[in-house]
Amino acid sequence: MTAIAPRREDDSLQLKPRRDPFLIILWIILVTFALVWIAPVVLIAFTALKSNAEVMATSAFTPPQEIAWNNFSGAWARGNFETTFKNSVIITVIKVPLGLMFSAMAAYALARIRLRFGKLLLLFFLFGAMIPFQVMLAPIFTLVNGFGLIDTYPGVILPYLAFGVPYQVFILHGFFKAVPKELSEAALIDGASHVTVFRRIFLPISLPVLAALLILDFVSTWNEFAMALVLLQDRHMWTLPLGLMSFQGQFSTDYGQLNAAIAMTVFPAVLVYMIFQRYFVSGLTSGAVKG
Amino acid sequence: MFNSKFMQSSRTQALLLIGPALAVYATFAIWPMIEVVFLSFQHWNGLDPHREWVGLENYRYILTNDAVFWVALRNTITWTILAVIFPPTIGLLLALGLNQQLFGRVPMRAIYYLPVIIAPIAVATIWRWMYDPFFGLFNQVLTSLSLQSLISDWLGDREIALYSMFVAYTWQYVGFSMVLFLAGLQSVDRSLVEAARIDGASRWQVFRHVTLPALRVTLAIVLVLSTISSLKAFDIVYGMTGGGPAQSTQMLALWAFMQSMQIFDFGRGSAISVILLLVTLTIVVPYLRWSQRDEGAGE
C-alpha cells in the first residue's frame, strides 16, 4: 500500500495536463483561430488551380474539380515571370550570403576585439536597425543615381546590404558575446589571428543563428518592394514583387492567373522557410532574446 | 597565412573585419539620412543640376498648406497606436497558448507564422481581392450568412478603408510577435512556474507574477519593433489603396514617396521624411538608451 500510494500521485500529476478542461478549451480556440488564419492561403491555392469559369461558378472554399495548371503557365508568360524571377534570384543569391558574411565579420570584431570605440560603433550599427528606410526612398534614389547605378544589380544590392547589416550585427554580436572566453583564448595565445579564430571557431558554432538570420534575410530580400520600386525603373530589371504589382494592375479580373502569380511569388520564400525552420526559433532564442 | 606585423595588430584585424559592413552601411544607409535633411531645405525636382536653398519654406508649406499631410499624420498615428496594441496582444496570447503541451502545436505555430513570410505586396493583392465589393470573399460570406446589411465597400469607403487595411496588416504581423514571445517564453523558469502551481497559485497569478516579469525584455523589444514596422507601412498601403480613396488612407511614408518620386518635388517629400524620421527617433533613442543601460546592469 505504502509503495503504491506515491506512485498513484505521480500518475495523476502526469495525466492532469491532458484532462485539464482549460487546455481542451484552449486547444479548440487555437485550432479555430488557426483555420481562420490559414483561410486566405487556402483561398489562393484553390483559386490558383481553378479555371475562371469555375471560380465564378463555385464558392470560394470549394476545392478545384479540374485542376487548371495552365493558370501557372499563363501567368508566367503574361506576367513576364521569366525576367522578374531571374532578377529576384540573382539579387537574393548575391545579397543574402554576402550580407551575412559582412555582418558576422563585423559582429565578431565588435564582440571579441577590444576597441576604443567598440561600444560606440555597435550603437552606431544598432541605430540603423531602428530606422525605416521607407522614410528615405528619395535620397536613396538620389545617391544610387549619383553613382549611375539605377537599373543595375549592384544599385539595388548595395542599399539592401546597408539596411540588412545593422539587425544582423546586433543579433550576432549578442551571440558572439555569450561564447565562453576559453574557446577562443587558447587559439589566440597560440598565435592564431582573429581572422582564423573567426573562421575556424566562431563561424561553425554560430551556424544555427546564421540559419535563422538566413531565413529572415532571404524572406525580406525576396519580398522587398519599396526600394526596388524606386531603384529599378526598367521593367527588364524588375523583381517579382514589382512584376506582381503590375500583373495585378493589368489582369486583376483573371482570378485564376492572378492567384497563380501570387503563389509563384510567394512559394520560394515559403520553401526556404520550411527547409530552415527547425533552426528558426532556437537560433533566435540563443542570440536575441535571452531574458 | 602571413605572419607579418600587419596581421598581428588586432586593431588592423578589427578594421579588416568591420570595414566592409561599415563602409556599405555608412554610404547607403547613413548618408541618405543626412542627405534627406539637406534636401528638405532645398527646392529640387530630382534632375536639375541646380538645387536651390529655400530654408524652411518646404516645412512651412507642408504644415500650413498641405491638407494631405495632416491626414497622413493622423492616419500614421492611428495606425501606429493600433499596431502597438493589437498584433502584440494577439501574438502574446497565441504564444502563451502554443507554449502549452498541446496536440499539433508545431503545425499551428507554422500556420500563424506563414503570413509573415508572404510578400507584403502579395498580402495587399490577396486582401484587395477579398475586399472586392462585388466578387470579394467577405461580401460573399456575408451574403451567404444573410447579413447583407453588413456588406460594405471595404476599401472604397473612406470611413473604414484604413481599418480594413489594418486587418490585413494584423493578419500578416501577428505571427511575428508570436515568435518573439515564444522565444522569450523559453527563458521563463519552468520550475518556478511548477512551484507556484503546486503552492496553489491560479493561472492568472502565475502569469502575472512569474511569466510576465520574465517577459519584460521581450515585451520591450516587441513593442519597439511593432512601432517601427508600423511606421514602415508602405507596401501594403501602396498595394491596397495607393492612399485613396481621396487620400483618406494616405500615410507619411507613402506621401513622402509620392511627393518626391511622382510629383518630383524632392524638397517637400524630404521635409515629410524628416518629420517622420524625428518621430521615429523620439521612440528609438530612449529605447536604445534603456537597452544599453539594461545590458550594462546585466554584466
Coordinates of C-alpha atoms in Angstrom, one line a residue:
Chain A
M1 CA 0.0 0.0 0.0
T2 CA 2.7 2.5 1.0
A3 CA 4.6 1.5 -2.1
I4 CA 1.7 2.2 -4.4
A5 CA 0.3 5.4 -3.0
P6 CA 3.1 7.8 -4.1
R7 CA 3.1 6.2 -7.5
R8 CA -0.6 7.0 -7.9
E9 CA 0.1 10.5 -7.0
D10 CA 2.7 10.7 -9.7
D11 CA 0.4 9.3 -12.3
S12 CA -2.3 11.8 -11.5
L13 CA 0.2 14.6 -11.8
Q14 CA 1.3 13.3 -15.2
L15 CA -2.2 12.8 -16.5
K16 CA -3.6 16.0 -15.3
P17 CA -2.5 18.3 -18.1
R18 CA -4.2 16.0 -20.7
R19 CA -7.6 16.1 -19.0
D20 CA -7.5 19.7 -17.9
P21 CA -10.7 21.3 -19.3
F22 CA -8.8 24.6 -19.6
L23 CA -6.4 23.1 -22.1
I24 CA -9.2 21.5 -24.1
I25 CA -11.0 24.8 -24.5
L26 CA -7.7 26.5 -25.3
W27 CA -7.0 23.9 -27.9
I28 CA -10.4 24.4 -29.6
I29 CA -9.9 28.2 -29.6
L30 CA -6.4 27.9 -31.1
V31 CA -7.5 25.4 -33.8
T32 CA -10.5 27.5 -34.8
F33 CA -8.4 30.6 -34.9
A34 CA -5.7 28.8 -37.0
L35 CA -8.3 27.8 -39.5
V36 CA -9.4 31.4 -39.9
W37 CA -5.7 32.4 -40.2
I38 CA -4.9 30.0 -43.0
A39 CA -8.2 30.6 -44.9
P40 CA -6.7 33.3 -47.2
V41 CA -3.8 31.0 -48.1
V42 CA -6.2 28.1 -48.9
L43 CA -8.3 30.5 -50.9
I44 CA -5.3 31.5 -53.0
A45 CA -4.2 27.9 -53.5
F46 CA -7.7 26.8 -54.6
T47 CA -8.3 29.7 -56.9
A48 CA -4.9 29.4 -58.5
L49 CA -6.0 25.9 -59.6
K50 CA -9.4 26.8 -60.9
S51 CA -10.4 27.9 -64.3
N52 CA -12.2 31.3 -64.4
A53 CA -15.5 29.6 -65.2
E54 CA -15.1 27.5 -62.1
V55 CA -14.1 30.5 -60.0
M56 CA -17.3 32.2 -60.9
A57 CA -19.5 29.0 -60.5
T58 CA -18.2 27.6 -57.3
S59 CA -17.9 29.0 -53.8
A60 CA -14.5 30.3 -52.6
F61 CA -13.6 27.3 -50.4
T62 CA -14.8 24.5 -52.8
P63 CA -11.7 22.5 -53.8
P64 CA -11.0 22.7 -57.6
Q65 CA -12.7 20.0 -59.6
E66 CA -10.5 20.0 -62.6
I67 CA -7.0 21.3 -61.8
A68 CA -6.2 24.2 -64.1
W69 CA -2.4 24.0 -64.3
N70 CA -2.4 26.3 -67.2
N71 CA -3.1 29.3 -64.9
F72 CA 0.5 28.9 -63.9
S73 CA 2.0 28.8 -67.4
G74 CA -0.4 31.6 -68.5
A75 CA 0.5 33.9 -65.6
W76 CA 4.2 33.0 -66.1
A77 CA 4.1 34.2 -69.7
R78 CA 1.8 37.2 -69.3
G79 CA 3.4 38.5 -66.2
N80 CA 7.0 38.4 -67.6
F81 CA 7.9 36.0 -64.8
E82 CA 11.0 34.7 -66.6
T83 CA 12.6 38.0 -66.2
T84 CA 11.4 39.0 -62.8
F85 CA 12.1 35.6 -61.3
K86 CA 15.6 35.6 -62.7
N87 CA 16.3 39.1 -61.3
S88 CA 14.9 38.2 -57.9
V89 CA 17.1 35.0 -57.8
I90 CA 20.2 36.9 -58.8
I91 CA 19.7 39.7 -56.3
T92 CA 18.8 37.4 -53.4
V93 CA 21.5 34.8 -54.0
I94 CA 24.2 37.5 -54.1
K95 CA 22.9 39.7 -51.3
V96 CA 22.0 37.2 -48.6
P97 CA 25.3 35.3 -48.2
L98 CA 27.3 38.5 -48.7
G99 CA 25.3 40.4 -46.1
L100 CA 25.6 37.6 -43.6
M101 CA 29.3 37.4 -44.1
F102 CA 29.8 41.1 -43.6
S103 CA 27.6 41.1 -40.6
A104 CA 29.3 38.1 -39.0
M105 CA 32.8 39.6 -39.5
A106 CA 31.8 42.9 -38.0
A107 CA 29.9 41.3 -35.1
Y108 CA 32.9 39.2 -34.3
A109 CA 35.2 42.1 -34.2
L110 CA 32.8 44.2 -32.1
A111 CA 32.2 41.4 -29.6
R112 CA 35.7 39.9 -29.4
I113 CA 38.4 42.5 -30.1
R114 CA 38.9 45.2 -27.6
L115 CA 38.5 48.5 -29.4
R116 CA 38.5 52.0 -28.1
F117 CA 35.3 53.0 -29.9
G118 CA 33.8 49.5 -29.9
K119 CA 30.7 50.3 -27.9
L120 CA 30.1 53.5 -29.8
L121 CA 30.4 51.6 -33.1
L122 CA 28.0 49.0 -32.0
L123 CA 25.5 51.6 -31.1
F124 CA 26.0 53.2 -34.5
F125 CA 25.1 49.9 -36.2
L126 CA 22.2 49.3 -33.8
F127 CA 20.8 52.7 -34.6
G128 CA 20.4 51.6 -38.3
A129 CA 18.3 48.6 -37.3
M130 CA 15.7 51.0 -35.9
I131 CA 15.4 53.4 -38.9
P132 CA 12.9 52.5 -41.5
F133 CA 14.4 53.0 -45.0
Q134 CA 10.9 53.5 -46.4
V135 CA 11.3 57.0 -45.0
M136 CA 14.3 57.8 -47.2
L137 CA 13.4 56.4 -50.6
A138 CA 14.1 59.7 -52.3
P139 CA 17.6 60.3 -51.0
I140 CA 18.4 56.6 -51.7
F141 CA 17.3 57.2 -55.2
T142 CA 19.4 60.3 -55.5
L143 CA 22.5 58.6 -54.1
V144 CA 22.2 55.5 -56.3
N145 CA 21.5 57.7 -59.3
G146 CA 24.6 59.7 -58.5
F147 CA 26.7 56.5 -58.8
G148 CA 25.0 55.8 -62.1
L149 CA 23.6 52.5 -60.7
I150 CA 19.8 52.9 -61.3
D151 CA 18.5 49.8 -63.1
T152 CA 21.6 47.7 -62.2
Y153 CA 22.0 44.7 -59.8
P154 CA 24.7 46.5 -57.6
G155 CA 22.4 49.5 -57.4
V156 CA 19.8 47.6 -55.5
I157 CA 22.1 45.1 -53.8
L158 CA 24.3 47.7 -52.1
P159 CA 21.3 49.5 -50.3
Y160 CA 19.9 46.1 -49.4
L161 CA 23.2 45.2 -47.8
A162 CA 23.3 48.5 -45.9
F163 CA 19.8 48.1 -44.4
G164 CA 20.3 44.4 -43.6
V165 CA 23.6 44.7 -41.8
P166 CA 22.5 46.5 -38.6
Y167 CA 20.0 44.0 -37.4
Q168 CA 22.3 41.0 -38.2
V169 CA 25.2 42.7 -36.5
F170 CA 23.0 43.2 -33.4
I171 CA 21.8 39.6 -33.2
L172 CA 25.2 38.1 -34.0
H173 CA 27.0 40.4 -31.5
G174 CA 24.7 39.2 -28.8
F175 CA 25.5 35.6 -29.7
F176 CA 29.3 36.0 -30.0
K177 CA 29.5 37.9 -26.8
A178 CA 28.0 34.9 -25.0
V179 CA 30.5 32.5 -26.3
P180 CA 32.9 31.4 -23.4
K181 CA 36.3 33.0 -23.5
E182 CA 38.1 29.7 -23.1
L183 CA 37.0 28.7 -26.6
S184 CA 39.0 31.4 -28.4
E185 CA 41.7 32.4 -25.9
A186 CA 43.8 29.3 -26.3
A187 CA 43.9 29.7 -30.1
L188 CA 44.8 33.4 -29.8
I189 CA 47.6 32.6 -27.3
D190 CA 49.0 30.0 -29.8
G191 CA 49.3 32.8 -32.3
A192 CA 46.3 32.4 -34.4
S193 CA 44.9 35.6 -35.9
H194 CA 41.5 36.9 -35.2
V195 CA 40.5 36.1 -38.8
T196 CA 41.4 32.5 -38.2
V197 CA 39.6 32.3 -34.9
F198 CA 36.6 33.8 -36.5
R199 CA 36.6 31.4 -39.4
R200 CA 37.6 28.2 -37.6
I201 CA 35.8 28.6 -34.3
F202 CA 33.1 31.2 -34.4
L203 CA 31.6 30.6 -37.8
P204 CA 31.0 26.9 -37.2
I205 CA 29.4 27.4 -33.8
S206 CA 27.1 30.1 -35.0
L207 CA 25.5 28.1 -37.8
P208 CA 22.1 27.8 -36.1
V209 CA 21.9 31.6 -35.6
L210 CA 23.2 32.1 -39.2
A211 CA 20.4 29.8 -40.4
A212 CA 17.8 31.8 -38.6
L213 CA 19.2 35.0 -40.0
L214 CA 19.3 33.5 -43.4
I215 CA 15.6 32.8 -43.3
L216 CA 14.8 36.3 -42.2
D217 CA 17.1 37.9 -44.7
F218 CA 16.1 35.7 -47.6
V219 CA 12.4 36.4 -46.9
S220 CA 12.9 40.2 -46.6
T221 CA 15.1 40.4 -49.6
W222 CA 12.8 38.3 -51.8
N223 CA 9.8 40.3 -50.7
E224 CA 11.3 43.8 -50.8
F225 CA 9.1 46.2 -52.7
A226 CA 9.6 49.8 -51.9
M227 CA 13.3 50.2 -52.6
A228 CA 13.0 48.1 -55.8
L229 CA 10.1 50.3 -56.9
V230 CA 12.4 53.4 -56.7
L231 CA 15.7 51.9 -57.9
L232 CA 14.5 49.5 -60.7
Q233 CA 12.6 51.5 -63.2
D234 CA 13.2 49.5 -66.3
R235 CA 10.8 46.5 -66.5
H236 CA 13.7 44.2 -67.6
M237 CA 15.2 44.8 -64.2
W238 CA 12.1 44.3 -62.2
T239 CA 11.9 41.8 -59.3
L240 CA 9.0 39.5 -58.5
P241 CA 7.1 41.9 -56.2
L242 CA 7.2 44.7 -58.9
G243 CA 6.0 42.2 -61.5
L244 CA 3.2 41.1 -59.3
M245 CA 2.0 44.6 -58.7
S246 CA 2.0 45.3 -62.4
F247 CA 0.2 42.0 -63.1
Q248 CA -2.5 42.9 -60.6
G249 CA -2.9 46.3 -62.4
Q250 CA -3.3 44.7 -65.8
F251 CA -5.1 41.4 -65.3
S252 CA -6.9 41.8 -62.0
T253 CA -10.1 40.1 -63.3
D254 CA -8.3 36.9 -64.4
Y255 CA -8.6 35.5 -60.9
G256 CA -7.1 32.1 -61.6
Q257 CA -4.0 33.6 -63.1
L258 CA -3.7 36.4 -60.6
N259 CA -3.7 33.8 -57.8
A260 CA -1.2 31.6 -59.6
A261 CA 1.0 34.7 -59.9
I262 CA 0.7 35.3 -56.2
A263 CA 1.5 31.7 -55.4
M264 CA 4.6 31.7 -57.7
T265 CA 5.8 34.9 -56.0
V266 CA 5.3 33.6 -52.5
F267 CA 6.4 30.0 -52.9
P268 CA 10.2 30.2 -52.9
A269 CA 10.2 32.2 -49.6
V270 CA 7.9 29.6 -48.1
L271 CA 10.1 26.8 -49.3
V272 CA 13.2 28.3 -47.8
Y273 CA 11.4 28.9 -44.5
M274 CA 10.3 25.3 -44.4
I275 CA 13.8 24.0 -45.1
F276 CA 15.4 26.0 -42.4
Q277 CA 12.6 26.5 -40.0
R278 CA 13.8 24.0 -37.4
Y279 CA 16.7 26.4 -36.7
F280 CA 14.4 29.3 -36.6
V281 CA 13.1 29.7 -33.0
S282 CA 16.1 28.1 -31.4
G283 CA 18.5 30.2 -33.4
L284 CA 16.8 33.4 -32.5
T285 CA 16.5 32.4 -28.8
S286 CA 20.2 31.8 -28.5
G287 CA 21.1 35.3 -29.8
A288 CA 18.4 37.9 -29.4
V289 CA 16.0 37.4 -26.6
K290 CA 17.8 36.0 -23.7
G291 CA 15.9 37.0 -20.6
Chain B
M1 CA 48.8 32.7 -43.7
F2 CA 51.2 35.5 -43.5
N3 CA 52.5 36.2 -40.0
S4 CA 53.5 39.8 -40.6
K5 CA 53.2 42.6 -38.1
F6 CA 50.3 43.8 -40.2
M7 CA 48.1 40.8 -39.4
Q8 CA 49.1 40.7 -35.8
S9 CA 47.9 44.1 -34.8
S10 CA 44.4 43.4 -33.5
R11 CA 43.3 46.9 -34.4
T12 CA 44.2 46.3 -38.1
Q13 CA 42.4 43.0 -38.0
A14 CA 39.3 44.6 -36.4
L15 CA 39.4 47.2 -39.2
L16 CA 39.5 44.5 -41.8
L17 CA 36.6 42.7 -40.3
I18 CA 34.4 45.7 -39.6
G19 CA 35.4 47.6 -42.8
P20 CA 33.0 46.1 -45.4
A21 CA 29.9 46.3 -43.2
L22 CA 30.8 49.7 -42.0
A23 CA 31.5 51.1 -45.5
V24 CA 28.3 49.9 -47.1
Y25 CA 26.2 50.8 -44.1
A26 CA 27.6 54.3 -43.8
T27 CA 27.3 55.0 -47.5
F28 CA 23.9 53.6 -48.3
A29 CA 22.1 53.9 -45.0
I30 CA 23.5 56.7 -43.0
W31 CA 24.4 59.1 -45.8
P32 CA 20.8 59.1 -47.3
M33 CA 19.6 60.0 -43.8
I34 CA 21.9 63.1 -43.7
E35 CA 21.1 63.9 -47.4
V36 CA 17.3 63.9 -46.7
V37 CA 17.9 66.7 -44.1
F38 CA 19.8 68.8 -46.8
L39 CA 17.1 68.1 -49.4
S40 CA 14.4 69.2 -47.0
F41 CA 15.9 72.7 -47.1
Q42 CA 16.1 72.8 -50.9
H43 CA 13.9 73.2 -53.9
W44 CA 14.7 70.5 -56.4
N45 CA 12.9 68.4 -59.0
G46 CA 15.4 65.5 -58.8
L47 CA 17.1 66.1 -62.1
D48 CA 18.1 69.7 -62.4
P49 CA 21.8 70.1 -61.6
H50 CA 21.0 73.2 -59.6
R51 CA 19.5 72.8 -56.2
E52 CA 18.0 76.0 -54.7
W53 CA 18.2 76.6 -51.0
V54 CA 14.9 77.7 -49.7
G55 CA 15.4 77.5 -45.9
L56 CA 12.3 76.4 -44.1
E57 CA 9.9 77.0 -47.0
N58 CA 9.2 73.3 -47.5
Y59 CA 8.2 72.8 -43.9
R60 CA 6.1 76.0 -43.9
Y61 CA 4.2 74.8 -47.0
I62 CA 3.6 71.3 -45.6
L63 CA 2.5 72.4 -42.2
T64 CA 0.2 75.2 -43.4
N65 CA -0.9 74.4 -47.0
D66 CA -0.8 70.7 -47.4
A67 CA -4.1 69.3 -46.1
V68 CA -3.0 65.7 -47.1
F69 CA 0.0 65.9 -44.8
W70 CA -2.3 66.3 -41.8
V71 CA -4.5 63.4 -42.9
A72 CA -1.4 61.3 -43.4
L73 CA 0.0 62.3 -40.0
R74 CA -3.3 61.4 -38.3
N75 CA -3.5 58.1 -40.1
T76 CA 0.1 57.3 -39.3
I77 CA -0.6 58.0 -35.6
T78 CA -3.8 56.0 -35.6
W79 CA -2.1 53.1 -37.4
T80 CA 0.8 53.1 -35.0
I81 CA -1.4 53.0 -32.0
L82 CA -3.4 50.1 -33.4
A83 CA -0.2 48.3 -34.4
V84 CA 1.2 48.6 -31.0
I85 CA -1.9 47.3 -29.3
F86 CA -3.4 44.5 -31.5
P87 CA -0.7 42.4 -33.1
P88 CA 1.4 42.2 -30.0
T89 CA -1.6 41.3 -27.7
I90 CA -2.8 38.6 -30.1
G91 CA 0.7 37.4 -30.6
L92 CA 1.3 37.2 -26.8
L93 CA -2.0 35.2 -26.3
L94 CA -1.1 32.8 -29.1
A95 CA 2.4 32.4 -27.8
L96 CA 1.1 31.6 -24.3
G97 CA -1.4 29.1 -25.7
L98 CA 1.1 27.5 -28.1
N99 CA 3.7 27.2 -25.3
Q100 CA 1.5 24.6 -23.6
Q101 CA 1.8 20.9 -24.3
L102 CA -0.9 20.8 -26.9
F103 CA -1.6 18.4 -29.8
G104 CA -0.5 19.9 -33.1
R105 CA 1.2 22.9 -31.6
V106 CA 4.1 22.8 -34.1
P107 CA 1.9 23.0 -37.3
M108 CA -0.3 25.6 -35.6
R109 CA 2.8 27.8 -34.9
A110 CA 3.7 27.4 -38.6
I111 CA 0.2 28.4 -39.7
Y112 CA 0.3 31.6 -37.6
Y113 CA 3.8 32.4 -38.8
L114 CA 3.1 31.7 -42.5
P115 CA 1.7 35.2 -43.4
V116 CA 4.9 36.8 -42.1
I117 CA 6.8 35.1 -45.0
I118 CA 4.4 36.3 -47.7
A119 CA 5.5 39.4 -49.5
P120 CA 3.5 42.4 -48.2
I121 CA 2.7 43.4 -51.7
A122 CA 1.2 39.9 -52.2
V123 CA -0.7 40.3 -49.0
A124 CA -2.1 43.6 -50.4
T125 CA -3.1 41.8 -53.6
I126 CA -4.8 39.0 -51.7
W127 CA -6.7 41.2 -49.4
R128 CA -7.7 43.7 -52.1
W129 CA -9.3 40.8 -53.9
M130 CA -11.0 39.5 -50.7
Y131 CA -12.3 43.0 -50.1
D132 CA -13.7 43.4 -53.6
P133 CA -17.2 44.8 -53.2
F134 CA -18.7 42.5 -55.9
F135 CA -16.6 39.4 -56.1
G136 CA -14.8 39.5 -52.8
L137 CA -14.8 36.8 -50.2
F138 CA -16.1 39.0 -47.4
N139 CA -19.2 40.2 -49.1
Q140 CA -19.9 36.7 -50.4
V141 CA -19.7 35.2 -47.0
L142 CA -21.9 38.0 -45.6
T143 CA -24.4 37.3 -48.3
S144 CA -24.5 33.6 -47.6
L145 CA -25.0 34.3 -43.9
S146 CA -27.9 36.6 -44.8
L147 CA -26.1 39.6 -43.3
Q148 CA -26.5 41.8 -46.3
S149 CA -26.8 44.9 -44.1
L150 CA -23.1 44.5 -43.2
I151 CA -21.9 44.4 -46.8
S152 CA -19.5 47.3 -47.4
D153 CA -17.1 48.7 -50.0
W154 CA -14.3 47.8 -47.6
L155 CA -11.5 49.7 -49.3
G156 CA -13.7 52.3 -51.1
D157 CA -15.4 53.7 -48.1
R158 CA -13.3 56.5 -46.6
E159 CA -14.7 55.8 -43.1
I160 CA -13.5 52.2 -42.9
A161 CA -10.8 51.8 -45.6
L162 CA -7.9 52.4 -43.1
Y163 CA -9.3 49.9 -40.7
S164 CA -9.9 47.3 -43.4
M165 CA -6.2 47.7 -44.3
F166 CA -5.2 47.3 -40.7
V167 CA -7.0 44.0 -40.5
A168 CA -4.8 42.7 -43.4
Y169 CA -1.7 44.1 -41.6
T170 CA -2.7 42.3 -38.4
W171 CA -3.2 39.1 -40.3
Q172 CA 0.3 39.4 -41.6
Y173 CA 2.2 40.5 -38.5
V174 CA 0.7 38.6 -35.5
G175 CA 3.0 35.7 -36.2
F176 CA 6.0 37.9 -35.9
S177 CA 5.1 39.0 -32.3
M178 CA 4.1 35.4 -31.6
V179 CA 7.6 34.0 -32.5
L180 CA 9.4 36.7 -30.4
F181 CA 7.2 35.9 -27.4
L182 CA 7.7 32.2 -27.9
A183 CA 11.4 32.7 -27.9
G184 CA 11.1 34.9 -24.8
L185 CA 8.9 32.3 -23.0
Q186 CA 11.7 29.8 -23.3
S187 CA 13.6 31.8 -20.7
V188 CA 10.8 31.5 -18.2
D189 CA 11.9 29.3 -15.4
R190 CA 9.8 26.1 -15.6
S191 CA 10.5 25.0 -12.1
L192 CA 9.3 28.4 -10.8
V193 CA 6.0 28.0 -12.7
E194 CA 5.5 24.5 -11.3
A195 CA 6.4 25.5 -7.8
A196 CA 3.9 28.4 -8.0
R197 CA 1.2 26.0 -9.3
I198 CA 1.8 23.5 -6.6
D199 CA 1.6 26.2 -4.0
G200 CA -1.9 26.8 -5.3
A201 CA -1.4 29.9 -7.5
S202 CA -4.0 30.4 -10.2
R203 CA -3.1 30.5 -13.8
W204 CA -3.6 34.3 -13.8
Q205 CA -1.4 34.7 -10.7
V206 CA 1.4 32.6 -12.4
F207 CA 1.1 34.7 -15.5
R208 CA 1.1 38.0 -13.6
H209 CA 3.9 37.2 -11.1
V210 CA 6.1 34.7 -12.8
T211 CA 5.7 34.8 -16.6
L212 CA 5.1 38.4 -17.2
P213 CA 8.2 39.7 -15.3
A214 CA 10.3 37.2 -17.2
L215 CA 9.0 38.6 -20.5
R216 CA 9.9 42.2 -19.6
V217 CA 12.8 42.4 -22.1
T218 CA 10.9 40.6 -24.9
L219 CA 7.9 42.9 -24.3
A220 CA 10.1 46.0 -24.8
I221 CA 11.6 44.5 -28.0
V222 CA 8.3 43.5 -29.5
L223 CA 6.7 46.9 -28.7
V224 CA 9.6 48.9 -30.3
L225 CA 9.8 46.6 -33.3
S226 CA 6.0 46.9 -33.7
T227 CA 6.2 50.7 -33.6
I228 CA 8.9 50.8 -36.1
S229 CA 7.4 48.4 -38.5
S230 CA 4.1 50.3 -38.3
L231 CA 5.9 53.5 -39.4
K232 CA 7.2 51.5 -42.4
A233 CA 3.7 50.7 -43.6
F234 CA 4.3 51.3 -47.2
D235 CA 3.9 48.3 -49.4
I236 CA 0.5 47.3 -48.0
V237 CA -0.9 50.8 -48.5
Y238 CA 0.7 51.2 -51.9
G239 CA -0.7 47.9 -53.0
M240 CA -4.2 48.1 -51.4
T241 CA -5.4 51.7 -51.8
G242 CA -2.5 53.8 -53.1
G243 CA -3.5 56.2 -50.3
G244 CA -7.1 56.6 -51.6
P245 CA -10.0 56.9 -51.8
A246 CA -9.4 60.7 -51.9
Q247 CA -6.2 60.4 -49.9
S248 CA -8.2 59.1 -46.9
T249 CA -5.7 56.3 -46.3
Q250 CA -2.6 58.3 -47.0
M251 CA 0.4 57.8 -44.7
L252 CA 3.5 59.8 -44.1
A253 CA 6.0 57.3 -45.7
L254 CA 3.9 56.9 -48.8
W255 CA 3.1 60.6 -49.1
A256 CA 6.9 61.4 -48.8
F257 CA 7.5 58.9 -51.6
M258 CA 4.7 60.4 -53.8
Q259 CA 5.9 63.9 -53.3
S260 CA 9.4 63.1 -54.4
M261 CA 9.1 60.3 -56.9
Q262 CA 5.8 61.0 -58.5
I263 CA 5.3 64.8 -58.2
F264 CA 9.1 65.4 -58.4
D265 CA 9.2 67.8 -55.5
F266 CA 12.1 66.4 -53.6
G267 CA 12.2 69.2 -51.1
R268 CA 8.7 68.8 -49.8
G269 CA 9.0 65.0 -49.9
S270 CA 12.2 65.2 -47.9
A271 CA 10.6 67.5 -45.4
I272 CA 7.9 64.9 -44.8
S273 CA 10.6 62.3 -44.4
V274 CA 12.5 64.4 -41.9
I275 CA 9.3 64.8 -39.8
L276 CA 8.7 61.1 -39.9
L277 CA 12.4 60.5 -39.0
L278 CA 12.1 62.8 -36.0
V279 CA 9.0 60.9 -34.8
T280 CA 11.0 57.6 -35.2
L281 CA 13.9 59.0 -33.3
T282 CA 11.8 60.1 -30.3
I283 CA 10.8 56.4 -30.0
V284 CA 14.1 54.8 -30.9
V285 CA 16.6 56.9 -28.9
P286 CA 15.0 56.4 -25.5
Y287 CA 14.8 52.7 -26.2
L288 CA 18.5 52.4 -27.2
R289 CA 19.5 54.2 -24.0
W290 CA 17.3 51.9 -22.0
S291 CA 18.6 48.8 -23.6
Q292 CA 22.2 49.9 -23.2
R293 CA 21.7 50.6 -19.5
D294 CA 20.0 47.3 -19.1
E295 CA 22.9 45.5 -20.7
G296 CA 25.4 47.3 -18.5
A297 CA 23.5 46.3 -15.4
G298 CA 23.4 42.7 -16.6
E299 CA 27.1 42.3 -17.0

